[in-house]
Amino acid sequence: MTTQIPLSTPPAGVPPLYERPSPLSLHIIVIGCGLGGLAATHTISHALPNSHITLIEAASVIGDVGAGIQVSPNATRLLMRWGLGPALAATAVRPEAIVFRQYSTGEKVGYTRWGERMEVAHGAPYLHVHRADYHRLLTSLVDGRPNVKIRLASTVTAVESDPDADGGPSVTLANGDVIHGDLIIGADGVKSIVQGVVTGRADAPRATGDAAYRAVIPTDVMMDDPELRPFVETPEMTAWMAPRRHLMAYCIRAKKEYNLVLLHPDDGSVESWTAEGSADKMRRDFADFEPRVQKMLSFVSSTLKWRLMDRSALEHWVHPKGRVALLGDSCHPMLPYRAQGAAMAIEDAAVLAYEDLRYMNLSFTQRSTDL
C-alpha cells in the first residue's frame, strides 16, 4: 500500500539549495517576471548571494490573471526543494487519474491511474493549481530578497550583448533608461525581444492553427447538481475528445474552482495571443458536447481566448559572446498538450543557476592553480 508524499517534505536525496554559493559579485539582469523569470531570479540570488539581480517586467502590476495550470513532478520536486511545499498543499489539487470520454455521449473510453502511483514513480506529486497562485508563490521567493530589485512598468526596447561595448552588456527601456549588467537573461516569453539578439535574426512566432478557450467556474454550483458533483468530489483530470476539438477539465484552488480548457481550430479572429473571448461563442462552438458539459459551460460568465503559437527550434540559447542567455518560452515555446511549458522554464531556472555557479567556481579554481 502506498501513501502520499507530504508536500512539506523535500524530495529524498536532494541536498540543500546551493549549499556552496559562489563568492563572485555580478549584476545580472533578468527580463520577464513570468514563472521562469521569477524562478531564475530566485535560484541565482541564492547561488550568487553577493551578486545583484534586476528583474524587469513590462506590466505595471503583477495581478490575478490566467486560469488553471498543471504542475508535473519534475517541477513539483523543485518547488518542494525551494520550500513552497506547505503553500502548495494549501491550494493545489492532486488528481487521482486522467479520464478520457467520448465528447457527445460522455462514455468513458480511457482511464489512467495517477495519484500515488505517479508519486512513487517520479518522487513528487502531480498537481493542479491556478496560474496566479503559482505566480504568487514564486514571487514570494524573491520579494524582499536583499540582492533582488524588481522594476515594473519597464518595457525593454533594446539589448546590447557585446561585453566590449561602452559600459558592457545593457538593456534600454522605453523611458530611455539604460541598465548595465554582467549577464542578461531573456525570460520574456514567446514574443521575446532577447531571442533575436541571441540568434542574430528575426524569428517571428507562427500560428499553429489551434486556439483555446480558458475559463474557471466555482465548484459550489457544481456541487448543487448531482450530475456534476462527482467531478468535484473525485479529483480527476477529464478529457472529452472530439474530431479537431477537445476539452480538458480539472479542479484547482483546493477544489473551490473548476478549470476548463477548450481546444478548437483557430479561426483567426483574435490577433493577440491572449484576449477576452466570447462565452456565447464558446458555447456555440461546443454545443454538440454531452449534456454535463453544457451545464458546466452555462456557468461560464467570461473566458480568455488563447491563440497557440510556436517557434522553430533554435540552434543555441546563449549568445556567442556569452553574456546573454534565454530560458523558457523565449527559446523553446511548447504547445500545451504535454503540460510541460512552465515545468521546462522552472527546470531552466534551476539548471541555469547551477551552471552559473559551476562555471564561476570552476573558473575561480582554475585561476587559483596559476598561483
CSV table of C-alpha atoms in Angstrom, one decimal:
chain,number,residue,atom,x,y,z
A,1,MET,CA,0.0,0.0,0.0
A,2,THR,CA,1.4,3.4,-1.0
A,3,THR,CA,1.0,6.7,0.8
A,4,GLN,CA,1.0,10.3,-0.5
A,5,ILE,CA,4.3,12.2,-0.4
A,6,PRO,CA,3.9,15.1,2.0
A,7,LEU,CA,4.4,18.4,0.2
A,8,SER,CA,6.2,19.8,3.2
A,9,THR,CA,8.9,17.2,2.8
A,10,PRO,CA,11.7,18.0,0.3
A,11,PRO,CA,12.4,15.2,-2.1
A,12,ALA,CA,14.7,12.5,-0.8
A,13,GLY,CA,18.4,12.6,-1.7
A,14,VAL,CA,18.3,16.3,-2.7
A,15,PRO,CA,20.9,18.5,-0.9
A,16,PRO,CA,20.0,21.9,0.4
A,17,LEU,CA,19.7,24.7,-2.2
A,18,TYR,CA,23.2,25.8,-3.3
A,19,GLU,CA,24.9,25.0,0.0
A,20,ARG,CA,28.2,26.1,-1.5
A,21,PRO,CA,27.4,29.5,-3.1
A,22,SER,CA,29.8,31.4,-5.3
A,23,PRO,CA,31.7,34.4,-3.8
A,24,LEU,CA,31.6,36.4,-7.0
A,25,SER,CA,29.8,39.7,-7.3
A,26,LEU,CA,27.9,40.3,-10.6
A,27,HIS,CA,25.0,42.3,-11.8
A,28,ILE,CA,22.5,40.1,-13.5
A,29,ILE,CA,19.5,41.4,-15.5
A,30,VAL,CA,16.5,39.1,-15.9
A,31,ILE,CA,14.0,40.3,-18.4
A,32,GLY,CA,10.5,38.9,-17.8
A,33,CYS,CA,8.6,38.4,-14.5
A,34,GLY,CA,6.8,35.3,-15.5
A,35,LEU,CA,7.2,31.9,-13.9
A,36,GLY,CA,10.6,31.3,-15.5
A,37,GLY,CA,12.0,34.7,-14.8
A,38,LEU,CA,10.9,34.6,-11.1
A,39,ALA,CA,12.3,31.1,-10.7
A,40,ALA,CA,15.6,32.1,-12.3
A,41,THR,CA,15.8,35.2,-10.1
A,42,HIS,CA,15.3,33.0,-7.0
A,43,THR,CA,17.9,30.4,-7.8
A,44,ILE,CA,20.5,32.9,-9.0
A,45,SER,CA,20.0,35.0,-5.9
A,46,HIS,CA,20.9,32.0,-3.8
A,47,ALA,CA,23.7,30.6,-6.0
A,48,LEU,CA,25.3,34.0,-6.2
A,49,PRO,CA,24.4,35.8,-2.9
A,50,ASN,CA,27.0,38.5,-3.4
A,51,SER,CA,25.5,39.4,-6.8
A,52,HIS,CA,22.7,41.8,-7.6
A,53,ILE,CA,19.7,40.8,-9.8
A,54,THR,CA,17.5,43.3,-11.5
A,55,LEU,CA,14.2,41.7,-12.6
A,56,ILE,CA,12.5,43.8,-15.3
A,57,GLU,CA,8.8,43.5,-16.2
A,58,ALA,CA,6.7,45.4,-18.7
A,59,ALA,CA,3.4,45.1,-16.8
A,60,SER,CA,2.7,47.8,-14.2
A,61,VAL,CA,1.2,45.3,-11.7
A,62,ILE,CA,1.5,41.6,-11.1
A,63,GLY,CA,-2.1,40.6,-10.9
A,64,ASP,CA,-4.5,37.7,-10.5
A,65,VAL,CA,-4.5,36.5,-14.2
A,66,GLY,CA,-4.8,33.3,-16.0
A,67,ALA,CA,-6.5,30.0,-15.2
A,68,GLY,CA,-5.5,26.5,-14.2
A,69,ILE,CA,-2.1,25.0,-14.9
A,70,GLN,CA,-0.7,21.5,-14.4
A,71,VAL,CA,2.5,21.1,-12.4
A,72,SER,CA,4.2,17.9,-13.2
A,73,PRO,CA,6.6,16.1,-10.8
A,74,ASN,CA,9.8,17.4,-12.4
A,75,ALA,CA,8.6,20.9,-11.4
A,76,THR,CA,7.0,20.0,-8.1
A,77,ARG,CA,10.1,18.5,-6.7
A,78,LEU,CA,12.0,21.8,-7.3
A,79,LEU,CA,9.2,23.8,-5.7
A,80,MET,CA,9.3,21.5,-2.7
A,81,ARG,CA,13.1,21.9,-2.6
A,82,TRP,CA,12.6,25.7,-2.6
A,83,GLY,CA,10.3,25.4,0.5
A,84,LEU,CA,7.0,26.0,-1.3
A,85,GLY,CA,5.5,22.7,-0.3
A,86,PRO,CA,3.3,23.9,2.5
A,87,ALA,CA,1.9,26.7,0.5
A,88,LEU,CA,1.2,24.4,-2.4
A,89,ALA,CA,-0.6,22.0,-0.1
A,90,ALA,CA,-3.0,24.7,0.9
A,91,THR,CA,-4.1,25.4,-2.7
A,92,ALA,CA,-3.1,22.6,-5.1
A,93,VAL,CA,-5.2,19.6,-6.1
A,94,ARG,CA,-3.7,16.2,-6.6
A,95,PRO,CA,-5.5,14.4,-9.5
A,96,GLU,CA,-6.2,10.8,-8.8
A,97,ALA,CA,-6.4,9.8,-12.5
A,98,ILE,CA,-6.9,11.1,-16.1
A,99,VAL,CA,-10.2,10.0,-17.7
A,100,PHE,CA,-11.0,10.1,-21.4
A,101,ARG,CA,-14.6,10.5,-22.5
A,102,GLN,CA,-16.4,10.5,-25.9
A,103,TYR,CA,-17.5,14.0,-26.4
A,104,SER,CA,-21.2,13.7,-27.3
A,105,THR,CA,-22.2,10.8,-25.0
A,106,GLY,CA,-19.7,11.2,-22.1
A,107,GLU,CA,-18.9,7.5,-22.3
A,108,LYS,CA,-15.6,6.6,-20.6
A,109,VAL,CA,-13.2,5.4,-23.2
A,110,GLY,CA,-9.9,5.5,-21.3
A,111,TYR,CA,-8.6,5.7,-17.8
A,112,THR,CA,-5.1,6.0,-16.3
A,113,ARG,CA,-4.5,5.9,-12.6
A,114,TRP,CA,-2.2,8.7,-11.3
A,115,GLY,CA,-2.2,9.7,-7.7
A,116,GLU,CA,0.2,7.8,-5.5
A,117,ARG,CA,1.5,5.8,-8.5
A,118,MET,CA,2.7,9.0,-10.1
A,119,GLU,CA,4.4,10.0,-6.8
A,120,VAL,CA,6.1,6.6,-6.4
A,121,ALA,CA,7.3,6.6,-10.0
A,122,HIS,CA,8.7,10.2,-10.0
A,123,GLY,CA,9.3,11.1,-6.4
A,124,ALA,CA,7.0,14.0,-6.3
A,125,PRO,CA,3.3,14.6,-6.9
A,126,TYR,CA,1.4,15.8,-10.0
A,127,LEU,CA,-0.6,19.0,-9.1
A,128,HIS,CA,-3.3,21.2,-10.5
A,129,VAL,CA,-3.0,24.9,-9.4
A,130,HIS,CA,-4.2,28.3,-10.6
A,131,ARG,CA,-1.5,30.1,-12.5
A,132,ALA,CA,-2.0,33.2,-10.4
A,133,ASP,CA,-1.3,31.2,-7.2
A,134,TYR,CA,1.7,29.6,-8.9
A,135,HIS,CA,3.0,33.1,-9.8
A,136,ARG,CA,2.3,34.4,-6.3
A,137,LEU,CA,4.3,31.6,-4.7
A,138,LEU,CA,7.3,32.2,-6.9
A,139,THR,CA,7.0,36.0,-6.3
A,140,SER,CA,7.2,35.3,-2.5
A,141,LEU,CA,10.6,33.7,-3.1
A,142,VAL,CA,12.2,36.9,-4.5
A,143,ASP,CA,10.1,39.6,-2.8
A,144,GLY,CA,12.2,41.1,-0.1
A,145,ARG,CA,15.5,39.4,-1.1
A,146,PRO,CA,18.2,41.9,-0.4
A,147,ASN,CA,20.0,41.3,-3.6
A,148,VAL,CA,16.9,41.5,-5.9
A,149,LYS,CA,15.3,44.6,-7.3
A,150,ILE,CA,12.1,44.3,-9.3
A,151,ARG,CA,11.3,47.0,-11.9
A,152,LEU,CA,7.7,47.0,-13.1
A,153,ALA,CA,6.2,49.1,-16.0
A,154,SER,CA,9.6,48.8,-17.7
A,155,THR,CA,9.4,47.8,-21.3
A,156,VAL,CA,12.7,46.7,-22.9
A,157,THR,CA,13.3,48.2,-26.3
A,158,ALA,CA,16.9,47.1,-27.0
A,159,VAL,CA,19.6,44.8,-25.7
A,160,GLU,CA,23.3,45.2,-26.0
A,161,SER,CA,25.2,41.9,-25.9
A,162,ASP,CA,28.8,43.0,-26.5
A,163,PRO,CA,30.9,42.9,-23.4
A,164,ASP,CA,33.4,45.2,-25.1
A,165,ALA,CA,30.7,47.9,-25.8
A,166,ASP,CA,30.8,51.1,-23.8
A,167,GLY,CA,29.7,50.0,-20.3
A,168,GLY,CA,29.3,46.4,-21.3
A,169,PRO,CA,26.1,44.5,-21.8
A,170,SER,CA,23.0,46.5,-21.2
A,171,VAL,CA,19.2,46.9,-21.8
A,172,THR,CA,17.5,50.0,-22.9
A,173,LEU,CA,14.0,50.8,-21.6
A,174,ALA,CA,11.1,52.6,-23.3
A,175,ASN,CA,11.6,55.6,-21.0
A,176,GLY,CA,15.2,55.9,-22.1
A,177,ASP,CA,16.9,54.3,-19.0
A,178,VAL,CA,19.9,52.2,-19.8
A,179,ILE,CA,20.7,49.4,-17.3
A,180,HIS,CA,24.2,47.8,-17.5
A,181,GLY,CA,24.9,44.3,-16.3
A,182,ASP,CA,27.4,41.5,-16.5
A,183,LEU,CA,24.8,38.9,-17.7
A,184,ILE,CA,21.4,39.3,-19.3
A,185,ILE,CA,18.8,36.5,-19.1
A,186,GLY,CA,15.8,36.7,-21.5
A,187,ALA,CA,12.8,35.2,-19.9
A,188,ASP,CA,10.5,37.3,-21.9
A,189,GLY,CA,8.3,34.6,-23.4
A,190,VAL,CA,7.3,33.6,-26.9
A,191,LYS,CA,7.3,37.3,-28.1
A,192,SER,CA,10.9,37.6,-26.8
A,193,ILE,CA,12.9,40.6,-27.9
A,194,VAL,CA,16.0,38.9,-26.4
A,195,GLN,CA,15.8,35.9,-28.7
A,196,GLY,CA,16.6,38.0,-31.8
A,197,VAL,CA,19.7,39.3,-30.0
A,198,VAL,CA,20.9,35.8,-29.2
A,199,THR,CA,20.2,34.3,-32.7
A,200,GLY,CA,21.1,37.3,-34.8
A,201,ARG,CA,17.9,37.1,-36.8
A,202,ALA,CA,14.2,37.8,-36.5
A,203,ASP,CA,12.2,34.6,-35.9
A,204,ALA,CA,8.5,35.5,-35.6
A,205,PRO,CA,6.3,33.0,-33.8
A,206,ARG,CA,3.9,31.2,-36.1
A,207,ALA,CA,0.3,30.3,-35.6
A,208,THR,CA,-0.3,26.6,-35.2
A,209,GLY,CA,-3.9,26.6,-36.4
A,210,ASP,CA,-5.2,25.9,-33.0
A,211,ALA,CA,-6.7,28.0,-30.2
A,212,ALA,CA,-8.2,27.5,-26.8
A,213,TYR,CA,-10.8,29.0,-24.6
A,214,ARG,CA,-9.9,29.1,-21.0
A,215,ALA,CA,-12.5,29.5,-18.2
A,216,VAL,CA,-12.9,28.9,-14.5
A,217,ILE,CA,-16.2,28.2,-12.7
A,218,PRO,CA,-16.9,28.0,-9.0
A,219,THR,CA,-17.4,24.4,-7.8
A,220,ASP,CA,-20.2,25.3,-5.4
A,221,VAL,CA,-22.6,25.5,-8.3
A,222,MET,CA,-21.4,22.1,-9.5
A,223,MET,CA,-21.9,20.6,-6.0
A,224,ASP,CA,-25.5,21.6,-6.2
A,225,ASP,CA,-26.0,19.4,-9.3
A,226,PRO,CA,-26.0,15.6,-8.7
A,227,GLU,CA,-24.6,15.1,-12.2
A,228,LEU,CA,-21.7,17.5,-11.8
A,229,ARG,CA,-20.9,16.8,-8.2
A,230,PRO,CA,-18.7,13.7,-8.9
A,231,PHE,CA,-16.3,15.9,-11.0
A,232,VAL,CA,-15.5,17.8,-7.7
A,233,GLU,CA,-15.7,15.0,-5.2
A,234,THR,CA,-13.3,12.8,-7.1
A,235,PRO,CA,-10.4,15.0,-8.3
A,236,GLU,CA,-9.6,13.7,-11.8
A,237,MET,CA,-8.5,15.3,-15.0
A,238,THR,CA,-11.2,14.7,-17.5
A,239,ALA,CA,-10.8,14.9,-21.3
A,240,TRP,CA,-13.7,15.0,-23.7
A,241,MET,CA,-12.4,14.0,-27.1
A,242,ALA,CA,-13.9,15.1,-30.4
A,243,PRO,CA,-12.7,15.5,-34.0
A,244,ARG,CA,-10.3,18.5,-34.0
A,245,ARG,CA,-11.6,19.6,-30.6
A,246,HIS,CA,-11.2,18.5,-27.1
A,247,LEU,CA,-12.0,19.8,-23.6
A,248,MET,CA,-9.7,19.3,-20.6
A,249,ALA,CA,-11.1,20.0,-17.1
A,250,TYR,CA,-9.9,19.7,-13.5
A,251,CYS,CA,-10.2,21.2,-10.0
A,252,ILE,CA,-7.9,23.9,-8.7
A,253,ARG,CA,-7.7,26.1,-5.6
A,254,ALA,CA,-8.4,23.3,-3.1
A,255,LYS,CA,-11.3,22.2,-5.2
A,256,LYS,CA,-13.0,25.6,-4.9
A,257,GLU,CA,-12.8,26.2,-8.7
A,258,TYR,CA,-13.0,24.1,-11.8
A,259,ASN,CA,-10.8,24.8,-14.7
A,260,LEU,CA,-11.8,24.4,-18.3
A,261,VAL,CA,-9.6,24.4,-21.4
A,262,LEU,CA,-11.4,24.0,-24.7
A,263,LEU,CA,-9.1,23.4,-27.7
A,264,HIS,CA,-10.5,24.1,-31.2
A,265,PRO,CA,-9.4,25.3,-34.7
A,266,ASP,CA,-8.1,28.8,-34.7
A,267,ASP,CA,-10.5,31.0,-36.8
A,268,GLY,CA,-8.0,33.9,-37.0
A,269,SER,CA,-10.4,36.3,-35.3
A,270,VAL,CA,-8.1,37.1,-32.5
A,271,GLU,CA,-4.9,39.0,-33.3
A,272,SER,CA,-3.5,38.9,-29.8
A,273,TRP,CA,-2.4,35.7,-28.2
A,274,THR,CA,-4.4,36.1,-25.1
A,275,ALA,CA,-7.6,38.1,-25.3
A,276,GLU,CA,-11.0,38.1,-23.7
A,277,GLY,CA,-13.2,35.7,-25.7
A,278,SER,CA,-17.0,35.4,-26.1
A,279,ALA,CA,-18.6,33.0,-23.7
A,280,ASP,CA,-21.6,32.7,-26.0
A,281,LYS,CA,-19.4,31.8,-29.0
A,282,MET,CA,-17.5,29.2,-26.9
A,283,ARG,CA,-20.9,27.6,-26.0
A,284,ARG,CA,-21.8,27.5,-29.7
A,285,ASP,CA,-18.5,26.0,-30.7
A,286,PHE,CA,-19.0,23.2,-28.2
A,287,ALA,CA,-22.8,22.8,-28.4
A,288,ASP,CA,-22.5,19.2,-29.6
A,289,PHE,CA,-20.7,18.0,-26.4
A,290,GLU,CA,-22.6,16.0,-23.9
A,291,PRO,CA,-25.2,17.5,-21.5
A,292,ARG,CA,-23.0,17.6,-18.5
A,293,VAL,CA,-20.5,19.8,-20.4
A,294,GLN,CA,-23.4,22.1,-21.5
A,295,LYS,CA,-24.2,22.5,-17.8
A,296,MET,CA,-20.6,23.4,-17.0
A,297,LEU,CA,-20.4,25.9,-19.9
A,298,SER,CA,-23.7,27.5,-18.8
A,299,PHE,CA,-21.8,28.7,-15.6
A,300,VAL,CA,-19.1,30.5,-17.6
A,301,SER,CA,-19.5,34.2,-17.4
A,302,SER,CA,-16.2,35.2,-19.1
A,303,THR,CA,-13.5,33.4,-21.0
A,304,LEU,CA,-10.0,34.0,-22.3
A,305,LYS,CA,-9.1,33.0,-25.9
A,306,TRP,CA,-5.6,31.8,-26.3
A,307,ARG,CA,-4.1,31.6,-29.7
A,308,LEU,CA,-1.5,28.8,-29.7
A,309,MET,CA,1.8,30.0,-31.2
A,310,ASP,CA,5.0,28.1,-31.9
A,311,ARG,CA,8.6,28.7,-33.0
A,312,SER,CA,11.2,26.7,-34.8
A,313,ALA,CA,13.8,25.0,-32.6
A,314,LEU,CA,16.9,27.2,-32.0
A,315,GLU,CA,20.5,26.1,-32.6
A,316,HIS,CA,21.7,27.8,-29.4
A,317,TRP,CA,20.2,29.6,-26.4
A,318,VAL,CA,23.3,31.6,-25.4
A,319,HIS,CA,24.8,34.5,-27.4
A,320,PRO,CA,28.2,33.6,-28.9
A,321,LYS,CA,29.9,36.2,-26.7
A,322,GLY,CA,28.5,34.5,-23.6
A,323,ARG,CA,26.7,37.4,-21.9
A,324,VAL,CA,23.1,36.9,-22.9
A,325,ALA,CA,21.1,33.7,-22.4
A,326,LEU,CA,17.5,32.6,-23.0
A,327,LEU,CA,15.2,30.4,-20.9
A,328,GLY,CA,11.6,29.2,-21.1
A,329,ASP,CA,9.3,30.2,-23.9
A,330,SER,CA,11.8,32.7,-25.3
A,331,CYS,CA,13.9,29.8,-26.6
A,332,HIS,CA,11.7,26.7,-26.5
A,333,PRO,CA,8.0,27.5,-26.5
A,334,MET,CA,5.8,24.4,-26.1
A,335,LEU,CA,2.3,23.7,-27.1
A,336,PRO,CA,0.1,22.7,-24.1
A,337,TYR,CA,-0.6,19.1,-25.0
A,338,ARG,CA,2.0,17.7,-22.6
A,339,ALA,CA,1.7,20.4,-20.0
A,340,GLN,CA,5.5,21.0,-19.9
A,341,GLY,CA,5.9,24.6,-20.9
A,342,ALA,CA,6.0,26.1,-17.4
A,343,ALA,CA,7.8,23.0,-16.0
A,344,MET,CA,10.6,23.4,-18.5
A,345,ALA,CA,11.0,27.0,-17.6
A,346,ILE,CA,11.3,26.0,-13.9
A,347,GLU,CA,13.9,23.4,-14.9
A,348,ASP,CA,15.8,26.0,-16.9
A,349,ALA,CA,16.0,28.3,-13.9
A,350,ALA,CA,17.4,25.6,-11.7
A,351,VAL,CA,19.9,24.4,-14.3
A,352,LEU,CA,20.9,28.0,-15.2
A,353,ALA,CA,21.7,28.8,-11.6
A,354,TYR,CA,23.7,25.6,-11.2
A,355,GLU,CA,25.6,26.2,-14.4
A,356,ASP,CA,26.4,29.8,-13.4
A,357,LEU,CA,27.6,28.5,-10.0
A,358,ARG,CA,29.6,25.7,-11.5
A,359,TYR,CA,31.2,27.9,-14.2
A,360,MET,CA,32.1,30.6,-11.7
A,361,ASN,CA,33.5,28.1,-9.1
A,362,LEU,CA,35.5,26.2,-11.8
A,363,SER,CA,36.9,29.5,-13.2
A,364,PHE,CA,37.9,30.6,-9.7
A,365,THR,CA,39.6,27.2,-9.0
A,366,GLN,CA,41.3,27.3,-12.4
A,367,ARG,CA,42.7,30.7,-11.7
A,368,SER,CA,43.8,29.7,-8.2
A,369,THR,CA,46.0,26.9,-9.7
A,370,ASP,CA,48.0,29.6,-11.5
A,371,LEU,CA,49.4,31.0,-8.3
